[in-house]
PDB file of C-alpha atoms in Angstrom:
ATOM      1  CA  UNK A  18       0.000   0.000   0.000  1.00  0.00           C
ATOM      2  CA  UNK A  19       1.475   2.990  -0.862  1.00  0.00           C
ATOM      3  CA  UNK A  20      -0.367   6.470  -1.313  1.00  0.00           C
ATOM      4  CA  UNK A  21      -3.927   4.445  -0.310  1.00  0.00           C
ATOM      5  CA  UNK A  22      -3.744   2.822  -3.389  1.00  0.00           C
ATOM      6  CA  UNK A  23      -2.836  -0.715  -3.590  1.00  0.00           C
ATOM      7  CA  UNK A  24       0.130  -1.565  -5.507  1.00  0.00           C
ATOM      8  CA  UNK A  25       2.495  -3.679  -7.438  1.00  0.00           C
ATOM      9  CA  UNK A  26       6.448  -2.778  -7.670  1.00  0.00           C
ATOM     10  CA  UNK A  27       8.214  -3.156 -11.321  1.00  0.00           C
ATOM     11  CA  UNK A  28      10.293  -5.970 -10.058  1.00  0.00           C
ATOM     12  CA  UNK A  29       8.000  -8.381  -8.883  1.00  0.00           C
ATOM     13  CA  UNK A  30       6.174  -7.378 -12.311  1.00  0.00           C
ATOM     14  CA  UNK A  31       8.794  -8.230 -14.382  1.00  0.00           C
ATOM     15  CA  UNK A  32       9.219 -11.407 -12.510  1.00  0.00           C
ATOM     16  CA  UNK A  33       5.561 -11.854 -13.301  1.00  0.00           C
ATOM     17  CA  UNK A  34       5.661 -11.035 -16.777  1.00  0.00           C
ATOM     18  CA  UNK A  35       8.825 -12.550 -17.019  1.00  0.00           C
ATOM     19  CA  UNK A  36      11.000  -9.645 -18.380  1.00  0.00           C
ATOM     20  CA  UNK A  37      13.893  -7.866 -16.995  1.00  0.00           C
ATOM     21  CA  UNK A  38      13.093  -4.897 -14.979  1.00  0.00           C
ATOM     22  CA  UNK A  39      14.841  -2.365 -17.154  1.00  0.00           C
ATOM     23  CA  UNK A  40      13.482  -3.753 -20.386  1.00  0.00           C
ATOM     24  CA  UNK A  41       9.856  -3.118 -18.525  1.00  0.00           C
ATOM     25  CA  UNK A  42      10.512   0.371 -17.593  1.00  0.00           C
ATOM     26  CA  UNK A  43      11.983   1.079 -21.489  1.00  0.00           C
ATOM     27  CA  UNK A  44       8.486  -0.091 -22.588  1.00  0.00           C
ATOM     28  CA  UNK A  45       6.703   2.178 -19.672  1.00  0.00           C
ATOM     29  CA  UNK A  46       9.160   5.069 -20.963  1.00  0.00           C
ATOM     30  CA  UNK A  47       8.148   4.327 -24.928  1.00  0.00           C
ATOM     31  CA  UNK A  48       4.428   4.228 -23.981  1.00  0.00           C
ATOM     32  CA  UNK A  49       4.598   7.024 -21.162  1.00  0.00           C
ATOM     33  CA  UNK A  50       1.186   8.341 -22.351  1.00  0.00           C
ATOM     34  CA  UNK A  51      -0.612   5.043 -21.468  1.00  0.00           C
ATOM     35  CA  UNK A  52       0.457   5.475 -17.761  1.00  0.00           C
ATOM     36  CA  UNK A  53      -1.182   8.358 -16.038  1.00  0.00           C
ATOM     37  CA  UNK A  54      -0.332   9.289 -12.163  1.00  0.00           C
ATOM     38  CA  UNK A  55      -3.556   7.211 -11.408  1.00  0.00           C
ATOM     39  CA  UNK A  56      -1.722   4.061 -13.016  1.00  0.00           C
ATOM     40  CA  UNK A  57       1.681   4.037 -12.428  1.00  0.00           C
ATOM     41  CA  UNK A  58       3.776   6.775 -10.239  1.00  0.00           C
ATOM     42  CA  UNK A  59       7.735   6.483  -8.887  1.00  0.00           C
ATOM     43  CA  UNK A  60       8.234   6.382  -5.496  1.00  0.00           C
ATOM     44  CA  UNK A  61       9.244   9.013  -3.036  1.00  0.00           C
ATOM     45  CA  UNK A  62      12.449   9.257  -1.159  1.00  0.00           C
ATOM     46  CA  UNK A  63      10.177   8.384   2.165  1.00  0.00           C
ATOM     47  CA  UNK A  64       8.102   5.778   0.499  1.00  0.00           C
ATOM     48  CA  UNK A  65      11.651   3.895  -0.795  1.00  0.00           C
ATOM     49  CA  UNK A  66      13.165   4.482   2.687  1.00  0.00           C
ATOM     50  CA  UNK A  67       9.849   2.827   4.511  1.00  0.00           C
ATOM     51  CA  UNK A  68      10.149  -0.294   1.809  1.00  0.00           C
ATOM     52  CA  UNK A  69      13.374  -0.752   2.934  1.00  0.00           C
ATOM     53  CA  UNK A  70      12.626  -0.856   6.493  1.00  0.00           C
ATOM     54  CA  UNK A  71       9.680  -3.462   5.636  1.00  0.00           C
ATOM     55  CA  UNK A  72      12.205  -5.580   4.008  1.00  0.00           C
ATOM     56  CA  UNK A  73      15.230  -5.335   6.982  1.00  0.00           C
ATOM     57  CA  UNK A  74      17.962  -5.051   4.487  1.00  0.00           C
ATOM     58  CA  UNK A  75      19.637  -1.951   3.509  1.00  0.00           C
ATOM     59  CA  UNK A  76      20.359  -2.994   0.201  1.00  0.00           C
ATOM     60  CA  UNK A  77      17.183  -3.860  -1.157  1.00  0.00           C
ATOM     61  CA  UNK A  78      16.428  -3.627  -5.056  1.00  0.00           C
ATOM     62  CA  UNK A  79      20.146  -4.127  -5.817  1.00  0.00           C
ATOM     63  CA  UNK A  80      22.258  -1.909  -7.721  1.00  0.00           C
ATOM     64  CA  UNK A  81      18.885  -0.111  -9.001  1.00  0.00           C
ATOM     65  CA  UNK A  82      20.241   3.456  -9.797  1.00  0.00           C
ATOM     66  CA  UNK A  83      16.020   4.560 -10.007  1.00  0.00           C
ATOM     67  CA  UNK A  84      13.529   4.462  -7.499  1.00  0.00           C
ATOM     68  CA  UNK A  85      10.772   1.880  -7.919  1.00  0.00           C
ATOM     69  CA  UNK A  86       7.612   2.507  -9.990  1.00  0.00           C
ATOM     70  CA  UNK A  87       4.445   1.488  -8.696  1.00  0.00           C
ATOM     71  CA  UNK A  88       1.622   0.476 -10.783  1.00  0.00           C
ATOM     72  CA  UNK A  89      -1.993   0.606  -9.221  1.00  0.00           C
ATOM     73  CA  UNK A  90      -4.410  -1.596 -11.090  1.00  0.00           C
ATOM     74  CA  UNK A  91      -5.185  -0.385 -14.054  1.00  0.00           C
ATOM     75  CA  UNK A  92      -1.481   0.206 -14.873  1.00  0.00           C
ATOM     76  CA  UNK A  93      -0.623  -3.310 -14.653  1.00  0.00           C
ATOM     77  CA  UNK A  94      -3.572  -3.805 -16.940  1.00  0.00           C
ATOM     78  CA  UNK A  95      -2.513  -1.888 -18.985  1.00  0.00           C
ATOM     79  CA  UNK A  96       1.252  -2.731 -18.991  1.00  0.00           C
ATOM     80  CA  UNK A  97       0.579  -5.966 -20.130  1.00  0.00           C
ATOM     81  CA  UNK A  98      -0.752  -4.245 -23.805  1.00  0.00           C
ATOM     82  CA  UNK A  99       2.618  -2.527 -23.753  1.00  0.00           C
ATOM     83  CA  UNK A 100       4.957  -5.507 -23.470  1.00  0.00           C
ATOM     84  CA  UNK A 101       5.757  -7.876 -25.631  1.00  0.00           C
ATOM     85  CA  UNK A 102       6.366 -11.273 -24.564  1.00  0.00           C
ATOM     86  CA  UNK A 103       4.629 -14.272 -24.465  1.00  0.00           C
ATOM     87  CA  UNK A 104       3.225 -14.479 -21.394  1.00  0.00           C
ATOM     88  CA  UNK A 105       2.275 -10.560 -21.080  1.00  0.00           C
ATOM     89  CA  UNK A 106       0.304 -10.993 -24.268  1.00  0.00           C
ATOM     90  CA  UNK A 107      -1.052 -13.759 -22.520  1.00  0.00           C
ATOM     91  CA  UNK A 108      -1.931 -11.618 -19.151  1.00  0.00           C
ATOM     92  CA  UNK A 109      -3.416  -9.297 -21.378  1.00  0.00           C
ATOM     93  CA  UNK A 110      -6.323 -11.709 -23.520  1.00  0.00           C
ATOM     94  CA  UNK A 111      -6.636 -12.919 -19.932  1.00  0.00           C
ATOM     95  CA  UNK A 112      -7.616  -9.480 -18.184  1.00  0.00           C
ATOM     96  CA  UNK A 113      -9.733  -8.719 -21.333  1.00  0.00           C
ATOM     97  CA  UNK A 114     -11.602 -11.689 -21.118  1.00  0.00           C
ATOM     98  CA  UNK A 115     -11.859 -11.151 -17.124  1.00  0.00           C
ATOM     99  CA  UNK A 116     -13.327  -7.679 -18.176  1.00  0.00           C
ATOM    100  CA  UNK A 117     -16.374  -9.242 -20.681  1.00  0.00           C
ATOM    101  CA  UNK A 118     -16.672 -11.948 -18.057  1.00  0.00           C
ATOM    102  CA  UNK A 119     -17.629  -9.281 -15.026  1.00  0.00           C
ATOM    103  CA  UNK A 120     -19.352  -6.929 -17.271  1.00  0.00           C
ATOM    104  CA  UNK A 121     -22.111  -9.698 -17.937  1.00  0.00           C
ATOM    105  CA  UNK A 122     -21.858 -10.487 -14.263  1.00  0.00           C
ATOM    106  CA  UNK A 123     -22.839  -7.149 -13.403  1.00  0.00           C
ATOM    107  CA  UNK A 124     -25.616  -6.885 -15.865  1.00  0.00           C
ATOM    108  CA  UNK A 125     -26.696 -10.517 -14.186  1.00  0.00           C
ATOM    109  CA  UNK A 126     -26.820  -8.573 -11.056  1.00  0.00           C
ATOM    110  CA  UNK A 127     -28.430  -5.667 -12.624  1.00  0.00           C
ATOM    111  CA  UNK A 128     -31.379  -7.675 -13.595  1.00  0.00           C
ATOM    112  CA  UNK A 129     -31.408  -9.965 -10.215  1.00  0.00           C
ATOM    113  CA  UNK A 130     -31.387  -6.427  -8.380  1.00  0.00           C
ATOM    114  CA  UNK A 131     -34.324  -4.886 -10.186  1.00  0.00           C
ATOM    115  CA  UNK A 132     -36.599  -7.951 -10.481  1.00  0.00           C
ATOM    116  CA  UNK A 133     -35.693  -7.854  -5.953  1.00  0.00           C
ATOM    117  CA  UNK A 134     -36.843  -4.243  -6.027  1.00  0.00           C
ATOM    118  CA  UNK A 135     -39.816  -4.707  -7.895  1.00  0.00           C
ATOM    119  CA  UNK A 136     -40.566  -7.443  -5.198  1.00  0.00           C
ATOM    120  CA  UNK A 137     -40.038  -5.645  -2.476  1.00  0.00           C
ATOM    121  CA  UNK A 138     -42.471  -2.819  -3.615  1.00  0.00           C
ATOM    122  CA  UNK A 139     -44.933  -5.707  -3.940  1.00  0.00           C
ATOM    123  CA  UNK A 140     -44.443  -7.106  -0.726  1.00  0.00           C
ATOM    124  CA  UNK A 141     -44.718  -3.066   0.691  1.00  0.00           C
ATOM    125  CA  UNK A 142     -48.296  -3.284  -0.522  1.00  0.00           C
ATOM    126  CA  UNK A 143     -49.284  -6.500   1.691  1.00  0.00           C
ATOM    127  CA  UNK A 144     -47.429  -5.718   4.397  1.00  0.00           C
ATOM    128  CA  UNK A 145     -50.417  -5.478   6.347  1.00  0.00           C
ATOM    129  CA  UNK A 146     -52.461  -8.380   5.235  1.00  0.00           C
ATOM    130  CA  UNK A 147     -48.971 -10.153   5.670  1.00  0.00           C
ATOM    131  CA  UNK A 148     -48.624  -9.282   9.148  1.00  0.00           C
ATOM    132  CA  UNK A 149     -52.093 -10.657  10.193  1.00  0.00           C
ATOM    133  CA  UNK A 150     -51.744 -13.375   8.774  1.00  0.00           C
ATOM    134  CA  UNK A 151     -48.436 -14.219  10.266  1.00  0.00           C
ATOM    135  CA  UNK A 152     -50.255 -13.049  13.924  1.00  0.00           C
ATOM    136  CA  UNK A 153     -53.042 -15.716  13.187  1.00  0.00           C
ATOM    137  CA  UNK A 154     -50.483 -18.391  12.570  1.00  0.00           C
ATOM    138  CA  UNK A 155     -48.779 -17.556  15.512  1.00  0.00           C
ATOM    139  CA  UNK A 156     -51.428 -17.922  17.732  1.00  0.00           C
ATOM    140  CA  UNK A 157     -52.556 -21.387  15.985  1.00  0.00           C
ATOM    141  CA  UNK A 158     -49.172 -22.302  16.667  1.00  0.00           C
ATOM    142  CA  UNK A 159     -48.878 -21.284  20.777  1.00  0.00           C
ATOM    143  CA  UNK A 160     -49.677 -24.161  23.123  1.00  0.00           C
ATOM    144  CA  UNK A 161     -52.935 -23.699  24.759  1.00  0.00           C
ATOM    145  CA  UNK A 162     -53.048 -22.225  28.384  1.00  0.00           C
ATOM    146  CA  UNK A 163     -54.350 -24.683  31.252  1.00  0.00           C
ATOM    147  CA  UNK A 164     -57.022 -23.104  33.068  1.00  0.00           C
ATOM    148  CA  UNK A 165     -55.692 -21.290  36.068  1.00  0.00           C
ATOM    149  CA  UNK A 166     -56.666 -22.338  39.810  1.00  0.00           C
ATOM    150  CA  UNK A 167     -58.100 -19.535  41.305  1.00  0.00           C
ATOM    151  CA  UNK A 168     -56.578 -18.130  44.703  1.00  0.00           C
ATOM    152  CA  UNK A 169     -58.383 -17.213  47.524  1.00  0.00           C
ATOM    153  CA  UNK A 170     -61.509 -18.486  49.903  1.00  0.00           C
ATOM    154  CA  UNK A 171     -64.513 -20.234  48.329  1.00  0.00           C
ATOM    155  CA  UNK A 172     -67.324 -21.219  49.814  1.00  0.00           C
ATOM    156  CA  UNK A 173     -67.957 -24.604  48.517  1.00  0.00           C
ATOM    157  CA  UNK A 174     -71.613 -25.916  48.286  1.00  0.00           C
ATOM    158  CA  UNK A 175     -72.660 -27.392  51.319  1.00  0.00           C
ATOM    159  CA  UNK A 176     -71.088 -31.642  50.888  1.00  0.00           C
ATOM    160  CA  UNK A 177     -74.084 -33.817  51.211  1.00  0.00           C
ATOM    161  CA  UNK A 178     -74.113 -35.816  54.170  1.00  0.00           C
ATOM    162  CA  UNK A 179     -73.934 -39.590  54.953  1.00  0.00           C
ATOM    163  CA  UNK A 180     -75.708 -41.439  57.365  1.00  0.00           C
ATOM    164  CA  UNK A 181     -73.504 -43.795  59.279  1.00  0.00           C
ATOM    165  CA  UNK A 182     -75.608 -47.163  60.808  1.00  0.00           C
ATOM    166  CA  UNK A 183     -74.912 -48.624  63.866  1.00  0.00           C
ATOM    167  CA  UNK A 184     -74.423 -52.617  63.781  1.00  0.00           C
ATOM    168  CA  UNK A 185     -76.516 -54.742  65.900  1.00  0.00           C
TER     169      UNK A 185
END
């Protein structure tokens, strides 16, 4: 992360597209156009002293006489139409098929998203009716109460009385 953007160095780039770092700056040079401050930018004094400190060694990037580019997303996208090796032209049908791919994923969601508003609206309408009926179920559903003993004195009816007989 530098700048809040998320990035990728030229190095491990090159190692990716499996070119040497200089020859992948030359091509950013030729093509400078293609990489605005939004795709690519070099990196600061600071910035190159604080990767250096992430790494531990004091020698990091090797003899590089340059600071580092950074590419943000759409400048490694678009690097890989600026190279030209094999697997960069590679990278590159990839991330344009990748593109198509989430473009008609997004119009798939589109759709889904539209068709769940227009249900929703429905639903807004029965809300009501909804909710009544759910009540009503949920009351079918409860167990019934046992009638409750009541507290307190009663005065029972009088118990009617037996007559007890004497033996002989």
């Amino acid at each position: 992360m530098f700048r809040d953007q998320k990035v990728m160095l030229d190095s491990d780039l090159a190692a990716l597209y499996g070119v040497p770092t200089g020859h992948l700056n030359r091509a950013v040079k030729r093509n400078a156009s293609r990489f605005p401050p939004d795709f690519m930018f070099q990196l600061n004094p600071e910035e190159l002293a604080h990767l250096k400190c992430q790494f531990g060694i004091s020698s990091w990037g090797g003899r590089r006489r340059a600071r580092p580019h950074a590419f943000t997303e759409q400048g490694i996208a678009m690097l890989s139409s600026v190279l030209n090796s094999e697997r960069a032209i590679k990278v590159n049908i990839a991330i344009m098929r990748a593109f198509v791919k989430l473009r008609q994923m997004l119009d798939v969601n589109r759709e889904l998203a539209k068709k769940f508003s227009e249900l929703e609206s429905r639903i807004d309408k029965h809300d009501e009716e909804i909710a009544s009926i759910l009540e009503a179920i949920r009351q079918l559903m409860a167990p019934p109460e046992k009638p409750r003993r009541e507290i307190g004195f009663h005065v029972r009816e009088k118990a009617p009385q037996y007559r007890i007989r004497k033996r002989a």
